PDB file of C-alpha atoms in Angstrom:
ATOM      1  CA  TRP A   1       0.000   0.000   0.000  1.00  0.00           C
ATOM      2  CA  VAL A   2       1.358   3.394  -0.993  1.00  0.00           C
ATOM      3  CA  GLU A   3       0.063   6.929  -0.869  1.00  0.00           C
ATOM      4  CA  ASN A   4       0.552   7.641  -4.579  1.00  0.00           C
ATOM      5  CA  SER A   5       0.759   4.646  -6.910  1.00  0.00           C
ATOM      6  CA  ILE A   6       1.954   6.627  -9.979  1.00  0.00           C
ATOM      7  CA  GLN A   7       4.709   8.330  -7.977  1.00  0.00           C
ATOM      8  CA  THR A   8       5.800   4.950  -6.610  1.00  0.00           C
ATOM      9  CA  LEU A   9       5.859   3.467 -10.127  1.00  0.00           C
ATOM     10  CA  GLN A  10       8.009   6.410 -11.258  1.00  0.00           C
ATOM     11  CA  ASN A  11      10.388   5.984  -8.302  1.00  0.00           C
ATOM     12  CA  LEU A  12      10.809   2.276  -9.084  1.00  0.00           C
ATOM     13  CA  ALA A  13      11.461   3.077 -12.751  1.00  0.00           C
ATOM     14  CA  ALA A  14      14.046   5.736 -11.833  1.00  0.00           C
ATOM     15  CA  GLN A  15      15.818   3.207  -9.629  1.00  0.00           C
ATOM     16  CA  HIS A  16      15.782   0.656 -12.470  1.00  0.00           C
ATOM     17  CA  ARG A  17      17.088   3.211 -15.000  1.00  0.00           C
ATOM     18  CA  SER A  18      19.918   4.236 -12.630  1.00  0.00           C
ATOM     19  CA  SER A  19      21.242   0.650 -12.808  1.00  0.00           C
ATOM     20  CA  TYR A  20      22.415   1.336 -16.382  1.00  0.00           C
ATOM     21  CA  SER A  21      25.029   3.886 -17.419  1.00  0.00           C
ATOM     22  CA  TYR A  22      24.492   3.825 -21.190  1.00  0.00           C
ATOM     23  CA  ASN A  23      23.195   6.952 -22.928  1.00  0.00           C
ATOM     24  CA  LEU A  24      19.532   7.736 -23.480  1.00  0.00           C
ATOM     25  CA  VAL A  25      18.005   9.903 -26.187  1.00  0.00           C
ATOM     26  CA  ALA A  26      14.784  11.620 -25.070  1.00  0.00           C
ATOM     27  CA  ILE A  27      12.307  13.093 -27.539  1.00  0.00           C
ATOM     28  CA  THR A  28       9.587  15.622 -26.724  1.00  0.00           C
ATOM     29  CA  GLY A  29       7.562  18.212 -28.616  1.00  0.00           C
ATOM     30  CA  SER A  30       3.990  18.773 -29.774  1.00  0.00           C
ATOM     31  CA  ASN A  31       4.038  16.559 -32.885  1.00  0.00           C
ATOM     32  CA  GLY A  32       6.359  13.905 -34.296  1.00  0.00           C
ATOM     33  CA  LYS A  33       7.659  12.269 -31.094  1.00  0.00           C
ATOM     34  CA  THR A  34       6.709   8.703 -32.015  1.00  0.00           C
ATOM     35  CA  ILE A  35       7.774   9.017 -35.654  1.00  0.00           C
ATOM     36  CA  CYS A  36      11.168  10.464 -34.670  1.00  0.00           C
ATOM     37  CA  LYS A  37      11.663   7.707 -32.098  1.00  0.00           C
ATOM     38  CA  GLU A  38      10.856   4.960 -34.621  1.00  0.00           C
ATOM     39  CA  TRP A  39      12.900   6.464 -37.456  1.00  0.00           C
ATOM     40  CA  LEU A  40      15.915   7.168 -35.239  1.00  0.00           C
ATOM     41  CA  ALA A  41      15.745   3.578 -34.007  1.00  0.00           C
ATOM     42  CA  THR A  42      15.579   2.389 -37.636  1.00  0.00           C
ATOM     43  CA  LEU A  43      18.663   4.426 -38.555  1.00  0.00           C
ATOM     44  CA  LEU A  44      20.658   3.270 -35.510  1.00  0.00           C
ATOM     45  CA  ASN A  45      19.596  -0.389 -35.597  1.00  0.00           C
ATOM     46  CA  GLY A  46      22.731  -2.467 -36.147  1.00  0.00           C
ATOM     47  CA  THR A  47      25.036   0.281 -34.891  1.00  0.00           C
ATOM     48  CA  TYR A  48      23.530   0.063 -31.388  1.00  0.00           C
ATOM     49  CA  HIS A  49      21.600  -2.556 -29.436  1.00  0.00           C
ATOM     50  CA  LEU A  50      18.561  -0.422 -28.723  1.00  0.00           C
ATOM     51  CA  VAL A  51      15.773  -0.245 -26.197  1.00  0.00           C
ATOM     52  CA  LYS A  52      12.906   2.152 -26.971  1.00  0.00           C
ATOM     53  CA  SER A  53       9.433   3.202 -25.917  1.00  0.00           C
ATOM     54  CA  PRO A  54       6.742   0.893 -27.265  1.00  0.00           C
ATOM     55  CA  LYS A  55       4.145   2.630 -29.470  1.00  0.00           C
ATOM     56  CA  SER A  56       3.538   6.122 -28.023  1.00  0.00           C
ATOM     57  CA  PHE A  57       4.142   5.308 -24.349  1.00  0.00           C
ATOM     58  CA  ASN A  58       5.132   8.824 -23.279  1.00  0.00           C
ATOM     59  CA  SER A  59       2.875   9.694 -20.323  1.00  0.00           C
ATOM     60  CA  GLN A  60       3.383   9.710 -16.548  1.00  0.00           C
ATOM     61  CA  ILE A  61       2.659   5.955 -16.645  1.00  0.00           C
ATOM     62  CA  GLY A  62       3.939   5.216 -20.147  1.00  0.00           C
ATOM     63  CA  VAL A  63       7.507   6.428 -19.519  1.00  0.00           C
ATOM     64  CA  PRO A  64       8.140   4.298 -16.404  1.00  0.00           C
ATOM     65  CA  LEU A  65       6.645   1.267 -18.147  1.00  0.00           C
ATOM     66  CA  SER A  66       8.950   1.894 -21.135  1.00  0.00           C
ATOM     67  CA  VAL A  67      12.053   2.225 -18.967  1.00  0.00           C
ATOM     68  CA  TRP A  68      11.320  -1.156 -17.392  1.00  0.00           C
ATOM     69  CA  ALA A  69      12.483  -2.752 -20.678  1.00  0.00           C
ATOM     70  CA  MET A  70      16.085  -1.549 -20.131  1.00  0.00           C
ATOM     71  CA  LYS A  71      18.475  -4.516 -19.862  1.00  0.00           C
ATOM     72  CA  PRO A  72      22.262  -4.963 -19.500  1.00  0.00           C
ATOM     73  CA  ASN A  73      22.609  -6.116 -23.119  1.00  0.00           C
ATOM     74  CA  HIS A  74      21.395  -2.762 -24.491  1.00  0.00           C
ATOM     75  CA  ASN A  75      23.792   0.113 -25.128  1.00  0.00           C
ATOM     76  CA  LEU A  76      21.422   2.962 -26.076  1.00  0.00           C
ATOM     77  CA  GLY A  77      17.874   3.949 -25.139  1.00  0.00           C
ATOM     78  CA  ILE A  78      15.423   6.056 -27.168  1.00  0.00           C
ATOM     79  CA  PHE A  79      12.391   7.242 -25.217  1.00  0.00           C
ATOM     80  CA  GLU A  80       9.643   9.758 -25.881  1.00  0.00           C
ATOM     81  CA  ALA A  81       8.136  11.980 -23.206  1.00  0.00           C
ATOM     82  CA  GLY A  82       4.886  13.923 -23.377  1.00  0.00           C
ATOM     83  CA  ILE A  83       3.113  16.165 -20.886  1.00  0.00           C
ATOM     84  CA  SER A  84      -0.369  17.622 -20.562  1.00  0.00           C
ATOM     85  CA  GLN A  85       0.069  19.931 -17.556  1.00  0.00           C
ATOM     86  CA  PRO A  86       2.725  21.808 -15.542  1.00  0.00           C
ATOM     87  CA  GLY A  87       4.851  19.807 -13.120  1.00  0.00           C
ATOM     88  CA  GLU A  88       4.815  16.575 -15.108  1.00  0.00           C
ATOM     89  CA  MET A  89       8.092  16.833 -17.016  1.00  0.00           C
ATOM     90  CA  LYS A  90      10.276  17.035 -13.910  1.00  0.00           C
ATOM     91  CA  ASN A  91       8.978  13.554 -12.993  1.00  0.00           C
ATOM     92  CA  LEU A  92       9.891  12.151 -16.415  1.00  0.00           C
ATOM     93  CA  GLU A  93      13.322  13.825 -16.414  1.00  0.00           C
ATOM     94  CA  ALA A  94      14.066  12.257 -13.027  1.00  0.00           C
ATOM     95  CA  ILE A  95      13.393   8.839 -14.563  1.00  0.00           C
ATOM     96  CA  LEU A  96      15.079   9.216 -17.955  1.00  0.00           C
ATOM     97  CA  LYS A  97      18.046  11.537 -17.245  1.00  0.00           C
ATOM     98  CA  PRO A  98      18.774  11.736 -21.006  1.00  0.00           C
ATOM     99  CA  SER A  99      22.219  12.580 -22.363  1.00  0.00           C
ATOM    100  CA  TYR A 100      20.801  13.560 -25.761  1.00  0.00           C
ATOM    101  CA  GLY A 101      17.572  15.330 -26.665  1.00  0.00           C
ATOM    102  CA  ILE A 102      15.376  16.140 -29.642  1.00  0.00           C
ATOM    103  CA  LEU A 103      12.717  18.848 -29.496  1.00  0.00           C
ATOM    104  CA  THR A 104      10.316  18.056 -32.343  1.00  0.00           C
ATOM    105  CA  HIS A 105       7.793  20.433 -33.885  1.00  0.00           C
ATOM    106  CA  PHE A 106       6.340  22.713 -31.218  1.00  0.00           C
ATOM    107  CA  GLY A 107       2.722  23.797 -31.688  1.00  0.00           C
ATOM    108  CA  GLU A 108      -0.688  24.126 -30.086  1.00  0.00           C
ATOM    109  CA  ALA A 109      -1.324  20.463 -29.188  1.00  0.00           C
ATOM    110  CA  HIS A 110      -1.822  19.598 -25.474  1.00  0.00           C
ATOM    111  CA  GLY A 111      -2.005  23.264 -24.457  1.00  0.00           C
ATOM    112  CA  ALA A 112      -5.243  23.357 -22.470  1.00  0.00           C
ATOM    113  CA  ASN A 113      -3.649  23.238 -19.007  1.00  0.00           C
ATOM    114  CA  PHE A 114      -0.925  25.830 -19.597  1.00  0.00           C
ATOM    115  CA  ILE A 115      -1.185  29.597 -19.081  1.00  0.00           C
ATOM    116  CA  HIS A 116       0.464  30.295 -22.459  1.00  0.00           C
ATOM    117  CA  GLU A 117       2.583  28.608 -25.112  1.00  0.00           C
ATOM    118  CA  GLU A 118       5.867  29.850 -23.614  1.00  0.00           C
ATOM    119  CA  GLN A 119       5.095  28.131 -20.291  1.00  0.00           C
ATOM    120  CA  LYS A 120       4.346  24.887 -22.159  1.00  0.00           C
ATOM    121  CA  LEU A 121       7.637  25.116 -24.072  1.00  0.00           C
ATOM    122  CA  GLN A 122       9.622  25.789 -20.904  1.00  0.00           C
ATOM    123  CA  GLU A 123       8.004  22.782 -19.206  1.00  0.00           C
ATOM    124  CA  LYS A 124       9.019  20.577 -22.143  1.00  0.00           C
ATOM    125  CA  LEU A 125      12.595  21.897 -22.024  1.00  0.00           C
ATOM    126  CA  LEU A 126      12.930  20.738 -18.397  1.00  0.00           C
ATOM    127  CA  LEU A 127      13.469  17.254 -19.865  1.00  0.00           C
ATOM    128  CA  PHE A 128      16.937  18.398 -20.957  1.00  0.00           C
ATOM    129  CA  LYS A 129      18.136  20.111 -17.774  1.00  0.00           C
ATOM    130  CA  ASN A 130      20.999  17.594 -17.407  1.00  0.00           C
ATOM    131  CA  SER A 131      21.528  16.685 -21.090  1.00  0.00           C
ATOM    132  CA  LYS A 132      24.725  17.356 -22.995  1.00  0.00           C
ATOM    133  CA  THR A 133      23.176  17.858 -26.463  1.00  0.00           C
ATOM    134  CA  LEU A 134      19.816  19.151 -27.737  1.00  0.00           C
ATOM    135  CA  ILE A 135      18.731  19.183 -31.392  1.00  0.00           C
ATOM    136  CA  TYR A 136      15.895  21.405 -32.628  1.00  0.00           C
ATOM    137  CA  ARG A 137      14.753  23.263 -35.735  1.00  0.00           C
ATOM    138  CA  SER A 138      15.263  27.009 -35.833  1.00  0.00           C
ATOM    139  CA  GLY A 139      12.046  29.022 -35.732  1.00  0.00           C
ATOM    140  CA  ASN A 140       9.958  31.548 -33.811  1.00  0.00           C
ATOM    141  CA  TRP A 141      10.944  30.155 -30.390  1.00  0.00           C
ATOM    142  CA  ASP A 142      14.750  30.251 -30.760  1.00  0.00           C
ATOM    143  CA  LYS A 143      15.374  32.966 -28.145  1.00  0.00           C
ATOM    144  CA  VAL A 144      13.041  31.353 -25.604  1.00  0.00           C
ATOM    145  CA  ILE A 145      14.725  27.961 -26.074  1.00  0.00           C
ATOM    146  CA  GLN A 146      18.262  29.334 -25.863  1.00  0.00           C
ATOM    147  CA  THR A 147      17.636  31.632 -22.904  1.00  0.00           C
ATOM    148  CA  PHE A 148      15.666  29.107 -20.845  1.00  0.00           C
ATOM    149  CA  ILE A 149      17.800  26.018 -21.455  1.00  0.00           C
ATOM    150  CA  LYS A 150      21.123  27.834 -20.994  1.00  0.00           C
ATOM    151  CA  ASN A 151      19.817  29.220 -17.712  1.00  0.00           C
ATOM    152  CA  ILE A 152      19.103  25.743 -16.310  1.00  0.00           C
ATOM    153  CA  ASN A 153      21.880  23.889 -18.177  1.00  0.00           C
ATOM    154  CA  PRO A 154      24.748  26.266 -19.105  1.00  0.00           C
ATOM    155  CA  THR A 155      27.003  23.582 -20.619  1.00  0.00           C
ATOM    156  CA  ILE A 156      24.466  22.021 -22.999  1.00  0.00           C
ATOM    157  CA  GLU A 157      25.393  21.906 -26.712  1.00  0.00           C
ATOM    158  CA  LEU A 158      22.533  23.299 -28.794  1.00  0.00           C
ATOM    159  CA  ILE A 159      22.430  21.994 -32.381  1.00  0.00           C
ATOM    160  CA  GLU A 160      20.029  24.301 -34.170  1.00  0.00           C
ATOM    161  CA  TRP A 161      19.234  23.476 -37.793  1.00  0.00           C
ATOM    162  CA  SER A 162      17.573  25.568 -40.469  1.00  0.00           C
ATOM    163  CA  THR A 163      16.471  25.391 -44.102  1.00  0.00           C
ATOM    164  CA  GLU A 164      16.685  29.192 -44.376  1.00  0.00           C
ATOM    165  CA  ASP A 165      19.657  30.486 -42.387  1.00  0.00           C
ATOM    166  CA  PRO A 166      23.098  29.138 -43.424  1.00  0.00           C
ATOM    167  CA  THR A 167      24.708  30.596 -40.267  1.00  0.00           C
ATOM    168  CA  LYS A 168      22.919  28.106 -37.970  1.00  0.00           C
ATOM    169  CA  ASN A 169      24.805  25.035 -36.647  1.00  0.00           C
ATOM    170  CA  VAL A 170      23.405  22.910 -39.480  1.00  0.00           C
ATOM    171  CA  PHE A 171      22.013  24.220 -42.784  1.00  0.00           C
ATOM    172  CA  VAL A 172      19.627  21.870 -44.595  1.00  0.00           C
ATOM    173  CA  HIS A 173      18.792  21.930 -48.298  1.00  0.00           C
ATOM    174  CA  PHE A 174      15.940  19.880 -49.812  1.00  0.00           C
ATOM    175  CA  ASN A 175      15.790  19.061 -53.521  1.00  0.00           C
ATOM    176  CA  ARG A 176      12.368  17.474 -54.039  1.00  0.00           C
ATOM    177  CA  SER A 177      10.966  15.542 -56.978  1.00  0.00           C
ATOM    178  CA  ALA A 178       7.636  13.703 -57.281  1.00  0.00           C
ATOM    179  CA  ASN A 179       8.669  10.596 -55.328  1.00  0.00           C
ATOM    180  CA  GLU A 180      11.964  11.347 -53.566  1.00  0.00           C
ATOM    181  CA  THR A 181      13.930  14.091 -51.838  1.00  0.00           C
ATOM    182  CA  GLN A 182      17.660  14.720 -51.795  1.00  0.00           C
ATOM    183  CA  ILE A 183      18.729  16.105 -48.417  1.00  0.00           C
ATOM    184  CA  LYS A 184      22.054  17.865 -47.914  1.00  0.00           C
ATOM    185  CA  LEU A 185      23.190  18.848 -44.413  1.00  0.00           C
ATOM    186  CA  LYS A 186      26.093  21.246 -44.040  1.00  0.00           C
ATOM    187  CA  LYS A 187      27.758  22.546 -40.871  1.00  0.00           C
ATOM    188  CA  ALA A 188      28.116  26.323 -40.600  1.00  0.00           C
ATOM    189  CA  ALA A 189      31.914  26.300 -40.821  1.00  0.00           C
ATOM    190  CA  GLN A 190      32.123  23.822 -43.734  1.00  0.00           C
ATOM    191  CA  SER A 191      31.655  24.195 -47.481  1.00  0.00           C
ATOM    192  CA  GLU A 192      30.792  20.536 -48.190  1.00  0.00           C
ATOM    193  CA  PRO A 193      27.793  18.646 -46.765  1.00  0.00           C
ATOM    194  CA  PHE A 194      28.498  16.064 -44.050  1.00  0.00           C
ATOM    195  CA  ILE A 195      25.306  14.227 -45.031  1.00  0.00           C
ATOM    196  CA  ASP A 196      24.074  13.906 -48.624  1.00  0.00           C
ATOM    197  CA  ILE A 197      21.203  11.469 -48.827  1.00  0.00           C
ATOM    198  CA  LYS A 198      18.089  10.502 -50.810  1.00  0.00           C
ATOM    199  CA  THR A 199      14.790   9.416 -49.261  1.00  0.00           C
ATOM    200  CA  GLU A 200      11.289   8.445 -50.405  1.00  0.00           C
ATOM    201  CA  LEU A 201       9.887  11.011 -47.948  1.00  0.00           C
ATOM    202  CA  THR A 202       8.621  14.199 -49.608  1.00  0.00           C
ATOM    203  CA  ASP A 203       6.121  15.990 -47.310  1.00  0.00           C
ATOM    204  CA  ASP A 204       7.186  18.842 -45.023  1.00  0.00           C
ATOM    205  CA  ALA A 205       6.436  17.128 -41.694  1.00  0.00           C
ATOM    206  CA  SER A 206       8.271  13.917 -42.632  1.00  0.00           C
ATOM    207  CA  LEU A 207      11.313  15.828 -43.857  1.00  0.00           C
ATOM    208  CA  GLU A 208      11.466  17.829 -40.631  1.00  0.00           C
ATOM    209  CA  ASN A 209      11.257  14.632 -38.570  1.00  0.00           C
ATOM    210  CA  ILE A 210      13.886  12.757 -40.580  1.00  0.00           C
ATOM    211  CA  CYS A 211      16.302  15.726 -40.313  1.00  0.00           C
ATOM    212  CA  HIS A 212      16.081  15.562 -36.510  1.00  0.00           C
ATOM    213  CA  CYS A 213      16.926  11.859 -36.776  1.00  0.00           C
ATOM    214  CA  LEU A 214      19.790  12.243 -39.253  1.00  0.00           C
ATOM    215  CA  ILE A 215      21.480  14.925 -37.144  1.00  0.00           C
ATOM    216  CA  MET A 216      21.070  12.852 -33.976  1.00  0.00           C
ATOM    217  CA  ALA A 217      22.342   9.671 -35.671  1.00  0.00           C
ATOM    218  CA  HIS A 218      25.399  11.605 -36.872  1.00  0.00           C
ATOM    219  CA  ALA A 219      25.958  12.969 -33.348  1.00  0.00           C
ATOM    220  CA  LEU A 220      25.864   9.342 -32.145  1.00  0.00           C
ATOM    221  CA  GLY A 221      28.609   8.306 -34.561  1.00  0.00           C
ATOM    222  CA  MET A 222      26.987   7.361 -37.883  1.00  0.00           C
ATOM    223  CA  ASP A 223      28.715   8.670 -41.014  1.00  0.00           C
ATOM    224  CA  ASN A 224      27.268   9.560 -44.421  1.00  0.00           C
ATOM    225  CA  PHE A 225      27.847   6.102 -45.908  1.00  0.00           C
ATOM    226  CA  ALA A 226      26.153   4.289 -43.011  1.00  0.00           C
ATOM    227  CA  LEU A 227      23.202   6.693 -43.084  1.00  0.00           C
ATOM    228  CA  ASN A 228      22.761   6.221 -46.840  1.00  0.00           C
ATOM    229  CA  GLN A 229      22.418   2.492 -46.220  1.00  0.00           C
ATOM    230  CA  ALA A 230      20.122   2.883 -43.224  1.00  0.00           C
ATOM    231  CA  ILE A 231      17.769   5.460 -44.814  1.00  0.00           C
ATOM    232  CA  LYS A 232      16.508   2.754 -47.192  1.00  0.00           C
ATOM    233  CA  ARG A 233      14.770   1.126 -44.221  1.00  0.00           C
ATOM    234  CA  VAL A 234      12.916   4.303 -43.222  1.00  0.00           C
ATOM    235  CA  LYS A 235       9.256   4.156 -44.297  1.00  0.00           C
ATOM    236  CA  PRO A 236       6.167   6.212 -43.401  1.00  0.00           C
ATOM    237  CA  ILE A 237       4.528   4.921 -40.214  1.00  0.00           C
ATOM    238  CA  SER A 238       0.860   3.992 -40.367  1.00  0.00           C
ATOM    239  CA  MET A 239      -1.697   5.677 -38.089  1.00  0.00           C
ATOM    240  CA  ARG A 240       0.583   8.567 -37.093  1.00  0.00           C
TER     241      ARG A 240
END
């Protein structure tokens, strides 16, 4: 018998997660969490022995249940985390303690319990208060992200990518045809792309999601050749 069964489940999961020292990637945002998790796992499969959230298990109960699958034979975890009200993300961060983070598309979803969009974004960013790297797409919220996250985690590396501003950490160029897209990713200080890849994905949302995954996979050690092989396995996910 316990006073709060969900809190107890989370405490047990945090204890279980602390038994393993391998890195975790945590993914949050308004849209695209599950797709990014599945596609990143597809890209990294074979390079790492992965454990990941099943389906879209990203809630106060879903995250601890997901973490329970961590075993000694894994060497990387990929977990998604979602919130619907203030105060929830600190619980999930205490369980996951991710080294790497992806902030997917941020929008109006799940906003009913927050005072304003900035509060919701700041709550989501609490997931990365101890992370060493965060990947996100440049947009309207850049200053809020940078100011808030650097305030709570001064040493974090922010990898900001853009399709419009070549001065960002990573500049992305899409060359689309009817049934495939060529994606070139170039670092700000370099003249040649570090990733040059073709994919069957062509819609805006899918291309945004796969760019998050490509940049994270590269940060985790995959080179252009390996990613060109792995991208062939990436397919649209039904029901998302």
